[in-house]
Short mmCIF file of C-alpha atoms in Angstrom, two decimals:
data_model
loop_
_atom_site.label_atom_id
_atom_site.label_comp_id
_atom_site.label_asym_id
_atom_site.label_seq_id
_atom_site.Cartn_x
_atom_site.Cartn_y
_atom_site.Cartn_z
CA MET Y 27 -6.08 29.97 12.50
CA SER Y 28 -3.68 27.74 14.55
CA HIS Y 29 -0.21 26.97 13.49
CA ALA Y 30 2.19 24.63 14.74
CA VAL Y 31 6.27 24.55 14.72
CA THR Y 32 7.58 21.06 14.96
CA LYS Y 33 11.26 20.20 15.41
CA CYS Y 34 11.94 16.95 13.95
CA HIS Y 35 13.90 14.04 15.93
CA ARG Y 36 15.17 10.95 15.16
CA LYS Y 37 12.24 9.06 16.68
CA GLU Y 38 8.81 10.55 17.58
CA LEU Y 39 6.56 8.41 20.06
CA LEU Y 40 3.66 10.58 19.41
CA SER Y 41 2.39 13.18 16.86
CA VAL Y 42 0.06 15.86 18.65
CA CYS Y 43 -2.52 17.86 16.29
CA PRO Y 44 -2.73 21.33 17.93
CA ALA Y 45 -6.24 22.69 18.48
CA HIS Y 46 -7.88 26.32 18.99
CA PHE Y 47 -10.65 27.33 20.98
CA LEU Y 48 -13.29 30.27 20.03
CA SER Y 49 -15.01 32.71 22.05
CA PRO Y 50 -17.45 33.54 23.87
CA PHE Y 51 -15.64 32.44 27.05
CA THR Y 52 -18.47 32.70 29.52
CA ASP Y 53 -19.40 29.08 29.32
CA VAL Y 54 -17.03 26.25 29.06
CA VAL Y 55 -15.42 26.15 25.64
CA THR Y 56 -14.13 22.33 24.57
CA THR Y 57 -11.47 21.73 21.80
CA ASN Y 58 -9.92 18.35 20.92
CA LEU Y 59 -6.19 17.30 20.49
CA LYS Y 60 -5.49 14.15 18.38
CA LEU Y 61 -2.64 11.97 19.78
CA ARG Y 62 -1.23 9.63 17.31
CA ASN Y 63 1.26 6.86 17.98
CA PRO Y 64 3.30 6.09 14.69
CA SER Y 65 5.55 3.94 16.53
CA ASP Y 66 5.58 0.03 16.48
CA ARG Y 67 5.00 -0.26 20.25
CA LYS Y 68 2.39 0.92 22.91
CA VAL Y 69 3.20 4.30 24.35
CA CYS Y 70 2.04 5.93 27.64
CA PHE Y 71 0.93 9.30 27.47
CA LYS Y 72 0.42 12.13 30.06
CA VAL Y 73 -1.21 15.59 29.64
CA LYS Y 74 -0.04 18.83 32.05
CA THR Y 75 -0.60 22.22 31.79
CA THR Y 76 0.79 25.29 33.74
CA ALA Y 77 -2.97 26.38 34.53
CA PRO Y 78 -4.80 23.62 35.84
CA ARG Y 79 -7.78 25.55 37.44
CA ARG Y 80 -8.38 27.16 33.82
CA TYR Y 81 -8.46 23.80 31.61
CA CYS Y 82 -10.13 20.36 32.19
CA VAL Y 83 -8.39 17.58 30.21
CA ARG Y 84 -10.20 14.13 29.63
CA PRO Y 85 -8.29 11.80 29.25
CA ASN Y 86 -5.18 13.32 31.06
CA SER Y 87 -3.09 10.04 30.53
CA GLY Y 88 -3.73 6.44 29.18
CA ILE Y 89 -1.99 4.05 27.01
CA ILE Y 90 -1.95 4.32 23.02
CA ASP Y 91 -1.62 0.85 20.92
CA PRO Y 92 0.72 1.11 17.73
CA GLY Y 93 -0.70 2.97 14.89
CA SER Y 94 -3.64 4.16 17.06
CA SER Y 95 -4.94 7.50 17.83
CA VAL Y 96 -6.58 9.05 21.10
CA VAL Y 97 -8.66 12.36 21.21
CA VAL Y 98 -7.81 13.98 24.29
CA SER Y 99 -10.91 16.74 25.04
CA VAL Y 100 -9.60 20.32 26.71
CA MET Y 101 -12.03 21.99 28.36
CA LEU Y 102 -11.30 25.72 28.94
CA GLN Y 103 -13.15 26.84 32.08
CA PRO Y 104 -15.28 30.25 31.86
CA PHE Y 105 -13.38 33.49 32.42
CA ASP Y 106 -13.56 37.12 31.81
CA TYR Y 107 -11.19 37.49 28.82
CA ASP Y 108 -8.66 40.55 29.22
CA PRO Y 109 -7.02 41.23 25.84
CA ASN Y 110 -4.08 43.26 27.48
CA GLU Y 111 -3.34 40.09 29.84
CA LYS Y 112 -0.34 37.95 28.64
CA SER Y 113 -1.09 34.59 28.55
CA LYS Y 114 1.37 32.23 29.64
CA HIS Y 115 -0.62 28.95 29.46
CA LYS Y 116 1.14 26.14 28.37
CA PHE Y 117 0.49 22.14 27.77
CA MET Y 118 2.69 19.49 27.73
CA VAL Y 119 2.29 15.97 26.44
CA GLN Y 120 4.70 13.74 27.91
CA THR Y 121 5.33 10.16 26.48
CA ILE Y 122 7.35 7.05 27.18
CA TYR Y 123 7.20 3.70 25.68
CA ALA Y 124 5.11 1.59 27.64
CA PRO Y 125 6.69 -1.39 29.67
CA PRO Y 126 5.27 -4.94 29.23
CA ASN Y 127 2.91 -5.78 31.58
CA ILE Y 128 1.87 -2.38 32.80
CA SER Y 129 -0.29 -2.72 35.93
CA ASP Y 130 0.58 0.74 37.79
CA MET Y 131 0.42 3.91 35.50
CA GLU Y 132 1.70 6.14 38.35
CA ALA Y 133 4.95 3.73 38.77
CA VAL Y 134 5.58 4.22 35.19
CA TRP Y 135 6.21 7.97 35.59
CA LYS Y 136 7.61 7.85 38.71
CA GLU Y 137 10.45 5.35 37.64
CA ALA Y 138 10.68 6.90 33.94
CA LYS Y 139 14.28 7.90 33.28
CA PRO Y 140 14.67 11.51 31.73
CA ASP Y 141 16.06 10.08 28.23
CA GLU Y 142 13.08 7.69 27.74
CA LEU Y 143 11.04 10.47 27.61
CA MET Y 144 9.55 12.90 24.94
CA ASP Y 145 7.91 15.85 25.73
CA SER Y 146 5.52 17.91 23.08
CA LYS Y 147 5.24 21.36 24.24
CA LEU Y 148 2.06 23.67 23.39
CA ARG Y 149 2.19 27.30 24.13
CA CYS Y 150 -1.22 29.09 24.20
CA VAL Y 151 -1.85 32.23 22.93
CA PHE Y 152 -5.03 34.60 22.83
CA GLU Y 153 -5.51 36.77 19.98
CA MET Y 154 -8.01 39.42 19.08
CA PRO Y 155 -8.46 39.09 14.92
CA ASN Y 156 -9.39 43.00 14.67
CA GLU Y 157 -11.38 45.47 16.32
CA ASN Y 158 -14.86 44.77 14.85
CA ASP Y 159 -15.09 41.11 16.30
CA LYS Y 160 -15.00 41.63 19.70
CA LEU Y 161 -16.28 38.39 20.73
CA PHE Y 162 -13.96 36.34 18.56
CA VAL Y 163 -10.92 35.23 20.03
CA VAL Y 164 -8.70 32.31 18.90
CA PHE Y 165 -6.42 30.29 21.49
CA LEU Y 166 -3.63 29.01 19.60
CA CYS Y 167 -0.98 26.43 20.09
CA ASN Y 168 2.40 26.51 18.83
CA LYS Y 169 3.67 22.88 18.87
CA GLU Y 170 7.46 22.13 19.90
CA THR Y 171 8.59 18.43 20.10
CA VAL Y 172 11.40 17.96 22.74
CA GLU Y 173 13.00 14.60 22.84
CA ASN Y 174 15.10 14.18 26.24
CA GLN Y 175 18.80 13.47 25.53
CA HIS Y 176 21.09 13.49 28.59
#
């Protein structure tokens, strides 16, 4: 029940497969995002969210070898779902080519120039499929890939 819309660009450092969560949300609900590096170079990634208290992301950063994939677990923390509440939760997976002899991941992100980054943005939507399925709620992510160009 998830769908994705991707904007195509000249180069793609990472492909992100969107995911969804199924209720009930009274316990931690986990889903996985698959990050794939289609390039011929190592890629650094970092996952950010606009709702860090609602989600636990592991690993939230790392390096992906050329042609390889990494599975990132996203754990939605327990909460009382309110169908009237508009969700503005978003995720962003930032990527950059890994520099040679990488030793300090934090320094890579601090020194990154905006035109070296690629952002894959996922917008979260909570939906109630129909009135009879009161406990069935879906968390959808719409994918939008943005290559920074300045």
